[in-house]
Amino acid sequence: MARLGRDFIARHGETVFNAARRLQGDHPHTPLTRAGFVQADEMGRALRDALGGTPKLTLWASDTGRALQTLAVIAEHLKLDWHGAQQDPRLTEIGMGAWGGRYYAELIPEFGEIVAPGGVLRVAPGGEDYREIAGRVGGWLADTDDDPGDRLVIMHGISSRVLRGIMTGQATHPEFEAPIARVLPQGSVVVIENGVETVLHTGTGHAPA
């Protein structure tokens, strides 16, 4: 049975790690840059244009600082109470293992290209694989699928792609063994309704994860 409501899924704005080309993954707090705040503003305006002021919208976010910062800006545009948002660690980014906090430039000579075709980040040594991501975001989806009405979910590049892949019935990726939706830049928002995804706003960010 399809969920009774639309899901607006957003990728947080650019962070200091993204700007420095460092892998952040499940790092708990990597602050937004000025560009990241601009991207959050743009998402807020796009959502306000689509939904109007003070929409009936349940707010969700991963428990990372960058997701919560992004949500704070968007909530201000929508005239919604940030303090009423629900946080869930299952919405956080892929666990980076041994690659966490390291620069792309220093990893490539050691491991080769760490981003596969299609913009999919390869699994790091000791890191989380895509089946594990699908398990946790799918668990969140199952636990909240009875939520009534529309909701906004602020997430991350990789984890949102897996959630979107599950929600839109994407085929399992042959290498990574999970459904993975197409990559979208930081600061992007999609809406999923009845298993169909539409891009509401395309952001200006560039980092794959």
Backbone as ProteinMPNN parsed JSONL, in Angstrom:
{"seq_chain_A": "MARLGRDFIARHGETVFNAARRLQGDHPHTPLTRAGFVQADEMGRALRDALGGTPKLTLWASDTGRALQTLAVIAEHLKLDWHGAQQDPRLTEIGMGAWGGRYYAELIPEFGEIVAPGGVLRVAPGGEDYREIAGRVGGWLADTDDDPGDRLVIMHGISSRVLRGIMTGQATHPEFEAPIARVLPQGSVVVIENGVETVLHTGTGHAPA", "coords_chain_A": {"N_chain_A": [[0.855, -1.203, 0.0], [0.605, 2.184, -0.865], [2.222, 5.004, 0.658], [0.387, 7.496, 2.412], [0.827, 10.36, 1.438], [3.266, 12.864, 0.474], [6.806, 12.677, -0.017], [9.376, 14.821, 0.584], [12.611, 14.917, -0.153], [15.739, 15.934, 0.776], [19.097, 16.915, 0.074], [21.691, 17.847, 2.167], [23.339, 21.11, 2.5], [26.515, 22.379, 1.183], [29.52, 21.561, 2.982], [32.341, 22.345, 5.184], [34.097, 20.218, 4.943], [33.351, 19.162, 2.433], [34.08, 21.323, 0.786], [36.822, 21.275, 1.095], [37.418, 18.936, -0.093], [37.324, 16.539, 1.391], [36.503, 13.368, 2.798], [33.576, 12.88, 4.545], [31.399, 11.345, 5.467], [29.9, 9.539, 8.067], [30.645, 11.372, 9.967], [29.964, 13.345, 12.796], [29.625, 16.193, 12.928], [30.129, 18.537, 10.621], [30.512, 21.677, 9.71], [28.347, 23.852, 7.758], [29.381, 25.643, 4.847], [29.542, 29.067, 3.597], [28.524, 28.866, 1.019], [27.039, 26.561, 1.402], [25.016, 27.457, 3.133], [23.743, 29.224, 1.39], [22.759, 27.375, -0.474], [20.952, 26.007, 1.178], [19.167, 28.105, 1.658], [18.164, 28.401, -0.956], [16.863, 25.941, -1.308], [14.926, 26.219, 0.649], [13.414, 28.351, -0.39], [12.477, 27.172, -2.759], [10.882, 25.105, -1.747], [9.02, 26.621, -0.298], [7.809, 27.993, -2.419], [6.586, 25.839, -3.651], [4.928, 24.771, -1.67], [3.831, 26.791, -0.156], [3.473, 29.109, 2.643], [3.939, 28.027, 6.026], [3.281, 25.167, 5.731], [1.519, 22.011, 6.071], [3.546, 19.845, 7.237], [5.625, 17.299, 8.143], [8.706, 17.261, 9.829], [11.844, 15.8, 9.317], [15.176, 14.657, 10.023], [18.578, 13.557, 9.598], [20.802, 12.92, 12.366], [23.013, 14.561, 12.23], [25.108, 17.494, 12.402], [25.26, 19.063, 10.039], [22.985, 18.347, 8.559], [20.994, 19.217, 10.316], [21.561, 21.943, 10.501], [21.012, 22.705, 7.854], [18.286, 22.11, 7.769], [17.353, 23.974, 9.629], [17.536, 26.436, 8.299], [15.821, 26.0, 6.114], [13.406, 25.498, 7.471], [12.91, 28.008, 8.545], [12.269, 29.49, 6.248], [9.869, 28.229, 5.654], [8.331, 28.848, 7.761], [8.114, 27.089, 9.906], [8.486, 25.142, 12.93], [11.626, 24.455, 13.887], [12.391, 23.101, 16.172], [10.544, 21.152, 16.492], [11.255, 19.109, 14.858], [11.974, 15.72, 13.951], [14.619, 13.524, 14.696], [16.745, 11.0, 13.353], [19.179, 8.561, 13.617], [19.434, 6.627, 11.679], [19.178, 7.825, 9.268], [21.574, 8.929, 8.59], [24.8, 9.496, 6.95], [26.771, 7.295, 4.807], [28.945, 5.05, 6.496], [32.353, 5.683, 6.77], [34.604, 4.275, 7.557], [38.03, 3.455, 7.364], [38.55, 5.547, 5.667], [37.428, 7.85, 6.597], [37.396, 11.319, 7.062], [39.67, 11.724, 5.545], [41.486, 13.095, 2.717], [40.321, 13.198, -0.647], [42.357, 13.368, -2.575], [44.584, 12.201, -1.371], [43.81, 9.612, -1.045], [43.359, 8.465, -3.569], [45.895, 7.821, -4.917], [46.545, 5.652, -3.327], [44.386, 3.837, -3.32], [43.271, 3.89, -5.847], [40.69, 4.987, -8.133], [38.114, 6.117, -6.181], [35.504, 6.631, -6.509], [32.956, 5.152, -8.174], [31.687, 4.504, -11.568], [28.778, 6.428, -12.347], [28.811, 7.895, -10.108], [28.949, 6.617, -7.627], [30.14, 6.069, -4.454], [32.839, 4.042, -3.599], [33.1, 1.219, -1.342], [34.661, 1.703, 1.735], [37.65, 0.455, 3.395], [36.791, -1.296, 6.252], [34.483, 0.137, 6.315], [30.97, 1.004, 5.878], [28.743, -1.024, 3.996], [26.597, -1.016, 1.061], [24.369, -2.624, 1.299], [24.013, -2.639, 4.035], [23.372, 0.047, 4.448], [20.936, 0.134, 3.052], [19.485, -1.545, 4.699], [19.237, -0.058, 7.101], [18.063, 2.472, 6.323], [15.836, 1.483, 5.075], [14.625, 0.276, 7.257], [13.951, 2.544, 8.767], [12.094, 3.632, 6.991], [10.1, 1.641, 6.967], [9.253, 1.783, 9.631], [8.083, 4.266, 9.717], [6.212, 4.444, 7.77], [3.512, 4.654, 8.04], [3.064, 7.265, 8.629], [1.01, 10.087, 8.379], [0.195, 12.382, 5.718], [2.317, 14.99, 4.235], [5.93, 15.029, 4.269], [9.187, 16.283, 5.13], [12.498, 15.383, 4.57], [15.747, 15.626, 5.602], [18.801, 14.736, 4.413], [21.668, 12.929, 3.221], [24.213, 12.59, 0.635], [24.83, 9.838, -0.254], [23.248, 8.117, 1.425], [20.68, 9.135, 0.972], [20.344, 8.516, -1.697], [20.129, 5.753, -1.646], [17.818, 5.433, -0.056], [15.96, 6.76, -1.722], [16.168, 5.08, -3.923], [15.046, 2.706, -2.924], [12.431, 3.608, -2.395], [11.477, 4.244, -4.91], [11.58, 1.904, -6.293], [13.936, 1.019, -7.595], [16.193, -1.029, -9.515], [18.365, -3.53, -8.114], [21.697, -2.605, -7.62], [24.31, -3.995, -9.537], [26.955, -4.229, -8.592], [27.03, -3.08, -6.003], [24.881, -4.08, -4.639], [22.404, -3.06, -3.765], [19.487, -0.975, -4.12], [20.041, 1.991, -5.884], [19.48, 5.302, -6.378], [19.757, 7.918, -8.901], [22.541, 10.206, -8.918], [22.445, 13.39, -7.331], [23.184, 16.89, -7.067], [24.569, 18.526, -4.107], [22.284, 20.313, -2.044], [19.969, 19.774, -3.394], [16.491, 18.955, -3.971], [14.06, 16.448, -3.994], [10.773, 15.214, -4.793], [8.815, 12.529, -3.829], [6.133, 10.631, -4.75], [3.727, 8.193, -4.545], [5.626, 6.321, -5.397], [6.925, 7.571, -7.494], [9.432, 9.719, -8.582], [10.179, 13.183, -8.637], [12.217, 15.894, -9.522], [12.427, 18.643, -7.543], [14.073, 20.795, -7.009], [17.278, 21.59, -8.189], [20.414, 21.505, -6.828], [23.51, 23.378, -6.296], [25.816, 22.205, -5.464], [28.754, 19.978, -5.432], [30.108, 17.783, -4.385], [30.601, 14.24, -4.195], [30.072, 12.773, -1.88]], "CA_chain_A": [[0.0, 0.0, 0.0], [1.403, 3.401, -0.967], [2.105, 5.923, 1.776], [-0.587, 8.565, 2.185], [1.51, 11.637, 1.543], [4.456, 13.045, -0.358], [8.078, 12.778, 0.691], [10.342, 15.76, 0.033], [13.898, 14.43, 0.337], [16.726, 16.957, 0.443], [20.508, 16.691, 0.398], [22.18, 19.02, 2.902], [24.215, 22.031, 1.791], [27.96, 22.145, 1.208], [30.193, 21.707, 4.265], [33.775, 22.636, 5.125], [34.744, 19.009, 4.424], [33.101, 19.117, 0.992], [34.863, 22.359, 0.126], [38.224, 20.878, 1.152], [37.52, 17.629, -0.755], [37.559, 15.502, 2.392], [35.396, 12.441, 2.997], [33.046, 13.096, 5.888], [30.592, 10.175, 5.839], [29.065, 9.625, 9.261], [31.202, 12.356, 10.909], [28.757, 13.944, 13.369], [29.373, 17.616, 12.689], [31.005, 19.273, 9.715], [29.65, 22.844, 9.507], [28.082, 24.369, 6.419], [30.08, 26.82, 4.34], [28.615, 30.106, 3.123], [27.809, 28.292, -0.132], [26.054, 25.62, 1.935], [23.864, 28.217, 3.614], [23.031, 29.699, 0.196], [22.018, 26.23, -1.006], [19.814, 25.786, 2.072], [18.211, 29.179, 1.336], [17.525, 28.088, -2.237], [15.919, 24.853, -1.075], [13.799, 26.769, 1.4], [12.552, 29.125, -1.299], [11.818, 26.244, -3.678], [9.816, 24.424, -1.004], [7.973, 27.605, -0.005], [7.079, 28.221, -3.66], [5.78, 24.654, -3.948], [4.014, 24.387, -0.595], [3.295, 27.948, 0.535], [3.955, 29.33, 4.0], [3.412, 27.193, 7.108], [2.596, 23.982, 5.202], [1.386, 20.846, 6.96], [4.727, 19.109, 6.809], [6.41, 16.713, 9.224], [10.13, 17.473, 9.591], [12.765, 14.746, 9.72], [16.575, 14.868, 9.627], [19.599, 12.765, 10.272], [21.221, 13.607, 13.591], [24.275, 15.263, 12.025], [24.997, 18.946, 12.452], [25.042, 19.663, 8.722], [21.577, 18.162, 8.209], [20.172, 20.048, 11.19], [21.766, 23.325, 10.067], [20.256, 22.876, 6.604], [16.87, 22.119, 8.119], [17.017, 25.218, 10.329], [17.332, 27.48, 7.295], [14.608, 25.673, 5.358], [12.248, 25.674, 8.349], [12.638, 29.441, 8.661], [11.546, 29.88, 5.037], [8.527, 27.65, 5.662], [7.669, 29.278, 8.998], [7.869, 25.893, 10.713], [9.296, 25.091, 14.139], [12.762, 23.523, 13.808], [12.462, 22.309, 17.406], [9.611, 20.035, 16.388], [11.768, 18.109, 13.914], [12.382, 14.423, 14.48], [15.933, 13.087, 14.236], [16.943, 9.547, 13.381], [20.526, 8.239, 13.149], [19.38, 5.743, 10.511], [19.191, 8.661, 8.07], [22.885, 9.532, 8.42], [25.552, 9.142, 5.749], [27.536, 6.054, 4.786], [30.103, 4.971, 7.371], [33.547, 5.742, 5.927], [35.681, 3.408, 7.996], [39.398, 3.978, 7.335], [38.637, 6.728, 4.815], [36.766, 8.987, 7.22], [38.192, 12.513, 7.313], [40.844, 11.828, 4.671], [41.285, 13.837, 1.48], [40.24, 12.402, -1.869], [43.636, 13.397, -3.283], [45.545, 11.286, -0.765], [43.298, 8.245, -1.144], [43.397, 7.947, -4.938], [47.137, 7.102, -5.195], [46.62, 4.435, -2.527], [43.297, 2.907, -3.589], [42.71, 4.086, -7.168], [39.466, 5.792, -8.14], [37.231, 5.67, -5.104], [34.129, 6.876, -6.95], [32.647, 4.287, -9.304], [30.799, 5.118, -12.555], [27.468, 6.755, -11.795], [28.979, 8.693, -8.904], [28.756, 5.809, -6.419], [31.363, 5.946, -3.675], [33.183, 2.663, -3.28], [33.076, 0.9, 0.084], [35.973, 1.891, 2.35], [38.08, -0.583, 4.335], [36.149, -1.126, 7.542], [33.327, 1.016, 6.185], [29.626, 0.454, 5.721], [28.408, -1.337, 2.61], [25.302, -0.487, 0.628], [23.302, -3.457, 1.864], [23.787, -2.154, 5.396], [22.627, 1.312, 4.343], [19.563, -0.203, 2.672], [18.82, -2.109, 5.873], [18.851, 0.947, 8.104], [17.084, 3.444, 5.812], [14.603, 0.725, 4.862], [13.995, 0.126, 8.566], [13.29, 3.818, 9.079], [10.923, 3.765, 6.12], [9.054, 0.728, 7.448], [8.738, 2.256, 10.917], [7.388, 5.554, 9.579], [5.409, 4.431, 6.547], [2.133, 5.012, 8.368], [2.953, 8.707, 8.87], [0.059, 10.726, 7.473], [0.54, 13.682, 5.16], [3.613, 15.238, 3.618], [7.06, 15.189, 5.185], [10.469, 16.721, 4.599], [13.572, 14.58, 5.149], [17.055, 16.171, 5.255], [19.724, 13.606, 4.464], [23.021, 12.999, 2.699], [24.319, 12.164, -0.75], [24.737, 8.398, -0.474], [22.108, 7.502, 2.107], [19.433, 9.539, 0.316], [20.229, 7.784, -2.964], [19.637, 4.412, -1.341], [16.412, 5.571, 0.338], [15.182, 7.066, -2.929], [16.149, 3.867, -4.733], [14.05, 1.804, -2.346], [11.083, 4.17, -2.513], [11.053, 4.289, -6.319], [11.659, 0.573, -6.871], [15.091, 0.856, -8.478], [16.802, -2.353, -9.54], [19.551, -3.673, -7.278], [22.947, -2.321, -8.329], [25.014, -5.276, -9.644], [28.184, -4.245, -7.792], [26.861, -2.651, -4.616], [23.849, -4.958, -4.073], [21.322, -2.283, -3.169], [18.928, -0.01, -5.083], [20.692, 3.297, -5.742], [18.936, 6.287, -7.311], [20.767, 8.746, -9.563], [23.178, 11.215, -8.092], [22.005, 14.774, -7.45], [24.121, 17.764, -6.351], [24.184, 19.055, -2.803], [21.301, 21.379, -2.137], [18.852, 19.362, -4.26], [15.287, 18.427, -3.332], [13.132, 15.698, -4.838], [9.521, 14.811, -4.172], [8.402, 11.184, -4.213], [4.708, 10.391, -4.496], [3.291, 6.93, -5.156], [6.767, 5.652, -6.011], [7.449, 8.341, -8.63], [10.276, 10.823, -8.133], [10.304, 14.392, -9.437], [13.174, 16.843, -8.951], [11.812, 19.937, -7.238], [15.116, 21.817, -7.094], [18.626, 21.064, -8.38], [21.364, 22.327, -6.108], [24.74, 23.806, -6.971], [26.96, 21.523, -4.874], [29.475, 19.104, -6.354], [30.776, 16.656, -3.743], [29.857, 12.976, -4.318], [29.665, 12.254, -0.57]], "C_chain_A": [[0.884, 1.244, 0.0], [1.176, 4.288, 0.256], [1.172, 7.064, 1.427], [0.071, 9.922, 2.41], [2.726, 11.67, 0.639], [5.69, 13.138, 0.531], [8.997, 13.726, -0.063], [11.696, 15.399, 0.66], [14.985, 15.373, -0.161], [18.122, 16.508, 0.861], [21.055, 17.968, 1.021], [23.106, 19.892, 2.044], [25.688, 21.698, 1.974], [28.538, 22.398, 2.602], [31.666, 22.06, 4.065], [34.561, 21.421, 4.624], [34.559, 18.911, 2.913], [33.992, 20.109, 0.262], [36.345, 21.998, 0.071], [38.469, 19.538, 0.458], [37.977, 16.554, 0.232], [36.315, 14.638, 2.513], [34.879, 12.581, 4.422], [32.176, 11.946, 6.366], [29.742, 10.415, 7.058], [29.677, 10.525, 10.334], [30.045, 13.185, 11.464], [28.534, 15.405, 13.066], [30.47, 18.223, 11.834], [30.202, 20.483, 9.24], [29.463, 23.215, 8.036], [29.017, 25.529, 6.103], [29.049, 27.896, 3.994], [27.839, 29.607, 1.908], [26.747, 27.318, 0.333], [24.818, 26.307, 2.467], [23.059, 28.79, 2.448], [22.19, 28.567, -0.397], [20.792, 25.914, -0.144], [18.735, 26.847, 1.846], [17.445, 28.859, 0.052], [16.519, 26.948, -2.092], [14.69, 25.351, -0.326], [12.849, 27.552, 0.516], [11.792, 28.204, -2.25], [10.669, 25.517, -2.984], [8.684, 25.379, -0.659], [7.143, 27.89, -1.261], [6.146, 27.049, -3.977], [4.671, 24.426, -2.934], [3.331, 25.568, 0.085], [3.886, 28.076, 1.932], [3.23, 28.453, 5.001], [2.65, 25.973, 6.567], [2.453, 22.905, 6.278], [2.445, 19.836, 6.527], [5.45, 18.601, 8.053], [7.885, 16.825, 8.868], [10.952, 16.318, 10.16], [14.175, 15.137, 9.279], [17.447, 13.788, 10.239], [20.082, 13.574, 11.475], [22.581, 14.284, 13.457], [24.059, 16.767, 12.024], [24.662, 19.561, 11.118], [23.599, 19.492, 8.247], [20.685, 19.078, 9.03], [20.349, 21.531, 10.881], [20.959, 23.619, 8.805], [18.775, 22.98, 6.903], [16.471, 23.424, 8.8], [16.729, 26.347, 9.348], [16.037, 27.234, 6.526], [13.369, 25.919, 6.206], [11.888, 27.148, 8.521], [11.883, 29.947, 7.436], [10.092, 29.417, 5.079], [7.696, 28.076, 6.872], [7.231, 28.075, 9.84], [8.863, 25.84, 11.863], [10.37, 24.008, 14.018], [12.795, 22.595, 15.016], [11.503, 21.122, 17.388], [10.078, 18.941, 15.448], [12.153, 16.826, 14.641], [13.716, 14.03, 13.858], [16.024, 11.571, 14.304], [18.34, 9.238, 12.841], [20.544, 7.301, 11.947], [19.405, 6.518, 9.199], [20.573, 9.24, 7.773], [23.61, 8.965, 7.198], [26.286, 7.81, 5.916], [28.714, 6.129, 5.769], [31.377, 4.818, 6.547], [34.7, 4.853, 6.383], [37.03, 4.113, 7.974], [39.542, 5.227, 6.487], [38.081, 7.988, 5.469], [37.718, 10.127, 7.52], [39.383, 12.695, 6.402], [40.477, 12.56, 3.379], [41.201, 12.87, 0.297], [41.617, 12.266, -2.516], [44.654, 12.436, -2.678], [45.092, 9.835, -0.837], [43.482, 7.648, -2.539], [44.729, 7.264, -5.265], [47.222, 5.749, -4.476], [45.599, 3.382, -2.957], [42.774, 2.965, -5.024], [41.455, 4.937, -7.07], [38.49, 5.259, -7.093], [35.763, 5.965, -5.404], [33.892, 6.074, -8.222], [31.808, 5.041, -10.331], [29.391, 5.303, -11.986], [27.557, 7.526, -10.495], [28.754, 7.936, -7.615], [30.09, 5.659, -5.704], [31.627, 4.476, -3.358], [33.226, 2.465, -1.767], [34.496, 0.975, 0.642], [36.357, 0.683, 3.19], [37.492, -0.32, 5.721], [34.913, -0.256, 7.509], [32.028, 0.255, 5.992], [29.373, 0.126, 4.261], [26.963, -0.941, 2.313], [24.131, -1.345, 1.098], [22.98, -3.019, 3.289], [23.022, -0.837, 5.388], [21.164, 1.029, 4.016], [18.795, -0.768, 3.867], [18.367, -1.045, 6.849], [17.854, 1.965, 7.566], [15.761, 2.75, 5.496], [13.868, 0.479, 6.164], [13.298, 1.398, 9.0], [12.017, 3.968, 8.261], [9.782, 2.879, 6.601], [8.424, 1.237, 8.747], [7.898, 3.516, 10.791], [6.406, 5.575, 8.411], [3.941, 4.761, 6.793], [1.972, 6.497, 8.676], [1.949, 9.319, 7.898], [0.624, 12.029, 6.91], [1.949, 13.762, 4.618], [4.702, 15.341, 4.678], [8.306, 15.608, 4.414], [11.565, 15.971, 5.328], [14.906, 15.15, 4.671], [18.105, 15.084, 5.49], [21.054, 13.947, 3.807], [23.069, 12.402, 1.294], [24.091, 10.687, -0.97], [23.488, 7.812, 0.161], [20.785, 7.892, 1.46], [19.245, 8.806, -1.008], [19.706, 6.375, -2.737], [18.163, 4.469, -0.918], [15.536, 5.842, -0.878], [15.088, 5.849, -3.844], [15.123, 2.868, -4.244], [12.646, 2.317, -2.624], [10.567, 4.179, -3.946], [11.222, 2.947, -7.026], [12.803, 0.371, -7.853], [15.613, -0.582, -8.416], [18.033, -2.371, -8.63], [20.812, -3.452, -8.115], [23.786, -3.598, -8.369], [26.288, -5.352, -8.817], [27.919, -4.001, -6.318], [25.667, -3.305, -3.913], [22.792, -4.211, -3.264], [20.743, -1.388, -4.257], [19.516, 1.366, -4.838], [20.139, 4.241, -6.808], [20.067, 7.135, -7.885], [21.313, 9.8, -8.623], [22.592, 12.59, -8.387], [22.962, 15.649, -6.647], [23.637, 18.104, -4.942], [23.217, 20.214, -2.992], [20.137, 21.048, -3.05], [17.697, 18.832, -3.415], [14.489, 17.659, -4.37], [11.834, 15.508, -4.074], [9.161, 13.438, -4.72], [6.949, 10.995, -3.791], [4.294, 9.147, -5.259], [4.424, 6.259, -5.935], [7.393, 6.366, -7.189], [8.206, 9.557, -8.101], [10.299, 11.956, -9.146], [11.301, 15.31, -8.754], [12.484, 18.188, -8.776], [12.819, 21.067, -7.406], [16.469, 21.127, -7.25], [19.624, 22.019, -7.753], [22.631, 22.61, -6.908], [25.979, 23.143, -6.393], [27.585, 20.54, -5.839], [29.986, 17.83, -5.706], [29.96, 15.367, -3.868], [29.394, 12.44, -2.978], [30.189, 13.171, 0.531]], "O_chain_A": [[1.819, 1.336, 0.795], [0.082, 4.32, 0.819], [1.158, 7.547, 0.295], [-0.114, 10.548, 3.454], [3.159, 10.646, 0.11], [5.63, 13.61, 1.666], [9.357, 13.469, -1.212], [11.891, 15.561, 1.865], [15.135, 15.586, -1.364], [18.299, 15.816, 1.864], [20.897, 19.052, 0.46], [23.589, 19.46, 0.998], [26.061, 20.86, 2.795], [28.115, 23.313, 3.309], [32.173, 22.074, 2.943], [35.582, 21.58, 3.954], [35.51, 18.608, 2.192], [34.59, 19.777, -0.762], [37.045, 22.364, -0.874], [39.602, 19.057, 0.423], [38.886, 15.772, -0.049], [35.197, 15.126, 2.347], [35.629, 12.424, 5.385], [32.207, 11.602, 7.548], [28.959, 11.363, 7.105], [29.275, 10.452, 11.496], [29.224, 13.682, 10.693], [27.389, 15.841, 12.953], [31.602, 18.397, 12.284], [29.287, 20.32, 8.433], [30.311, 22.928, 7.192], [29.393, 26.297, 6.988], [27.843, 27.669, 4.086], [26.647, 29.883, 1.771], [25.671, 27.243, -0.26], [23.702, 25.819, 2.288], [21.831, 28.839, 2.509], [21.039, 28.78, -0.777], [19.726, 25.592, -0.668], [17.543, 26.539, 1.841], [16.227, 29.027, -0.013], [15.444, 26.989, -2.69], [13.563, 24.958, -0.625], [11.63, 27.44, 0.647], [10.611, 28.42, -2.52], [9.602, 25.335, -3.572], [7.515, 24.999, -0.717], [5.921, 28.013, -1.183], [5.051, 27.244, -4.505], [3.594, 23.944, -3.287], [2.362, 25.381, 0.82], [4.699, 27.252, 2.351], [2.043, 28.167, 4.842], [1.486, 25.774, 6.917], [3.183, 22.901, 7.269], [2.255, 19.078, 5.575], [5.84, 19.388, 8.915], [8.279, 16.523, 7.742], [10.784, 15.916, 11.311], [14.353, 15.854, 8.294], [17.104, 13.186, 11.256], [19.801, 14.768, 11.583], [23.236, 14.555, 14.463], [22.979, 17.255, 11.693], [23.859, 20.491, 11.055], [23.048, 20.386, 7.606], [19.73, 19.652, 8.508], [19.394, 22.3, 10.985], [20.304, 24.656, 8.704], [18.083, 23.838, 6.354], [15.37, 23.928, 8.576], [15.791, 27.122, 9.541], [15.25, 28.157, 6.314], [12.388, 26.485, 5.723], [10.713, 27.499, 8.629], [10.956, 30.747, 7.567], [9.194, 30.114, 4.605], [6.525, 27.721, 6.997], [6.136, 28.05, 10.402], [9.947, 26.418, 11.786], [10.075, 22.813, 14.041], [13.184, 21.433, 14.898], [11.642, 20.194, 18.185], [9.377, 17.948, 15.257], [12.596, 16.848, 15.79], [13.921, 14.18, 12.654], [15.455, 10.94, 15.195], [18.655, 9.618, 11.713], [21.563, 7.191, 11.265], [19.626, 5.937, 8.137], [20.73, 9.973, 6.796], [23.103, 8.079, 6.51], [26.401, 7.278, 7.02], [29.392, 7.152, 5.856], [31.47, 3.917, 5.714], [35.68, 4.699, 5.653], [37.171, 5.221, 8.492], [40.563, 5.91, 6.575], [38.252, 9.085, 4.937], [38.744, 9.922, 8.169], [40.053, 13.726, 6.472], [39.307, 12.633, 3.002], [41.909, 11.864, 0.245], [41.999, 11.18, -2.953], [45.503, 11.908, -3.397], [45.91, 8.924, -0.702], [43.735, 6.451, -2.67], [44.699, 6.186, -5.859], [47.881, 4.824, -4.95], [45.895, 2.187, -2.963], [41.912, 2.164, -5.389], [41.191, 5.542, -6.031], [38.098, 4.092, -7.127], [34.882, 5.587, -4.632], [34.557, 6.297, -9.233], [31.269, 6.103, -10.02], [28.884, 4.458, -11.249], [26.545, 7.791, -9.847], [28.401, 8.539, -6.601], [31.06, 5.176, -6.287], [30.735, 3.76, -2.903], [33.37, 3.424, -1.009], [35.421, 0.382, 0.086], [35.479, -0.044, 3.654], [37.68, 0.756, 6.289], [34.348, 0.061, 8.556], [32.003, -0.975, 5.95], [29.741, 0.9, 3.378], [26.209, -0.578, 3.215], [23.023, -0.84, 1.274], [21.82, -3.025, 3.701], [22.135, -0.622, 6.213], [20.262, 1.606, 4.622], [17.604, -0.505, 4.029], [17.254, -1.106, 7.371], [16.894, 2.303, 8.258], [14.693, 3.347, 5.63], [12.638, 0.47, 6.193], [12.191, 1.356, 9.536], [10.983, 4.384, 8.782], [8.63, 3.311, 6.64], [7.213, 1.135, 8.939], [7.083, 3.806, 11.668], [5.833, 6.619, 8.101], [3.213, 5.107, 5.863], [0.861, 6.949, 8.956], [2.044, 9.08, 6.694], [1.435, 12.693, 7.556], [2.674, 12.77, 4.546], [4.439, 15.69, 5.829], [8.455, 15.33, 3.224], [11.574, 15.92, 6.558], [15.177, 15.161, 3.47], [18.273, 14.584, 6.602], [21.505, 15.092, 3.832], [22.107, 11.793, 0.826], [23.25, 10.306, -1.785], [22.745, 7.084, -0.496], [19.863, 7.079, 1.4], [18.117, 8.508, -1.4], [18.929, 5.859, -3.542], [17.356, 3.654, -1.364], [14.487, 5.219, -1.042], [14.053, 5.614, -4.467], [14.413, 2.254, -5.04], [11.773, 1.556, -3.041], [9.358, 4.127, -4.174], [11.027, 2.863, -8.238], [12.662, -0.363, -8.831], [15.489, -1.258, -7.395], [18.663, -1.336, -8.41], [20.97, -4.042, -9.184], [23.964, -4.234, -7.331], [26.668, -6.438, -8.38], [28.525, -4.651, -5.467], [25.47, -3.1, -2.715], [22.349, -4.677, -2.214], [21.437, -1.071, -5.222], [19.494, 1.86, -3.71], [20.311, 4.001, -8.003], [21.201, 7.075, -7.409], [20.655, 10.228, -7.674], [22.283, 12.916, -9.533], [23.502, 15.193, -5.639], [22.452, 17.985, -4.631], [23.308, 20.982, -3.95], [19.39, 21.943, -3.445], [17.889, 18.332, -2.306], [14.263, 18.141, -5.48], [11.802, 15.628, -2.85], [9.197, 13.214, -5.93], [6.593, 11.176, -2.627], [4.485, 9.057, -6.472], [4.199, 5.698, -7.007], [8.3, 5.829, -7.825], [7.691, 10.321, -7.285], [10.423, 11.731, -10.35], [11.243, 15.491, -7.538], [12.016, 18.791, -9.741], [12.48, 22.152, -7.878], [16.771, 20.182, -6.521], [19.674, 23.198, -8.102], [22.797, 22.146, -8.036], [27.094, 23.482, -6.79], [27.05, 20.283, -6.918], [30.277, 16.868, -6.417], [28.746, 15.394, -3.667], [28.404, 11.71, -2.931], [29.956, 12.912, 1.712]]}, "name": "protein", "num_of_chains": 1, "seq": "MARLGRDFIARHGETVFNAARRLQGDHPHTPLTRAGFVQADEMGRALRDALGGTPKLTLWASDTGRALQTLAVIAEHLKLDWHGAQQDPRLTEIGMGAWGGRYYAELIPEFGEIVAPGGVLRVAPGGEDYREIAGRVGGWLADTDDDPGDRLVIMHGISSRVLRGIMTGQATHPEFEAPIARVLPQGSVVVIENGVETVLHTGTGHAPA"}
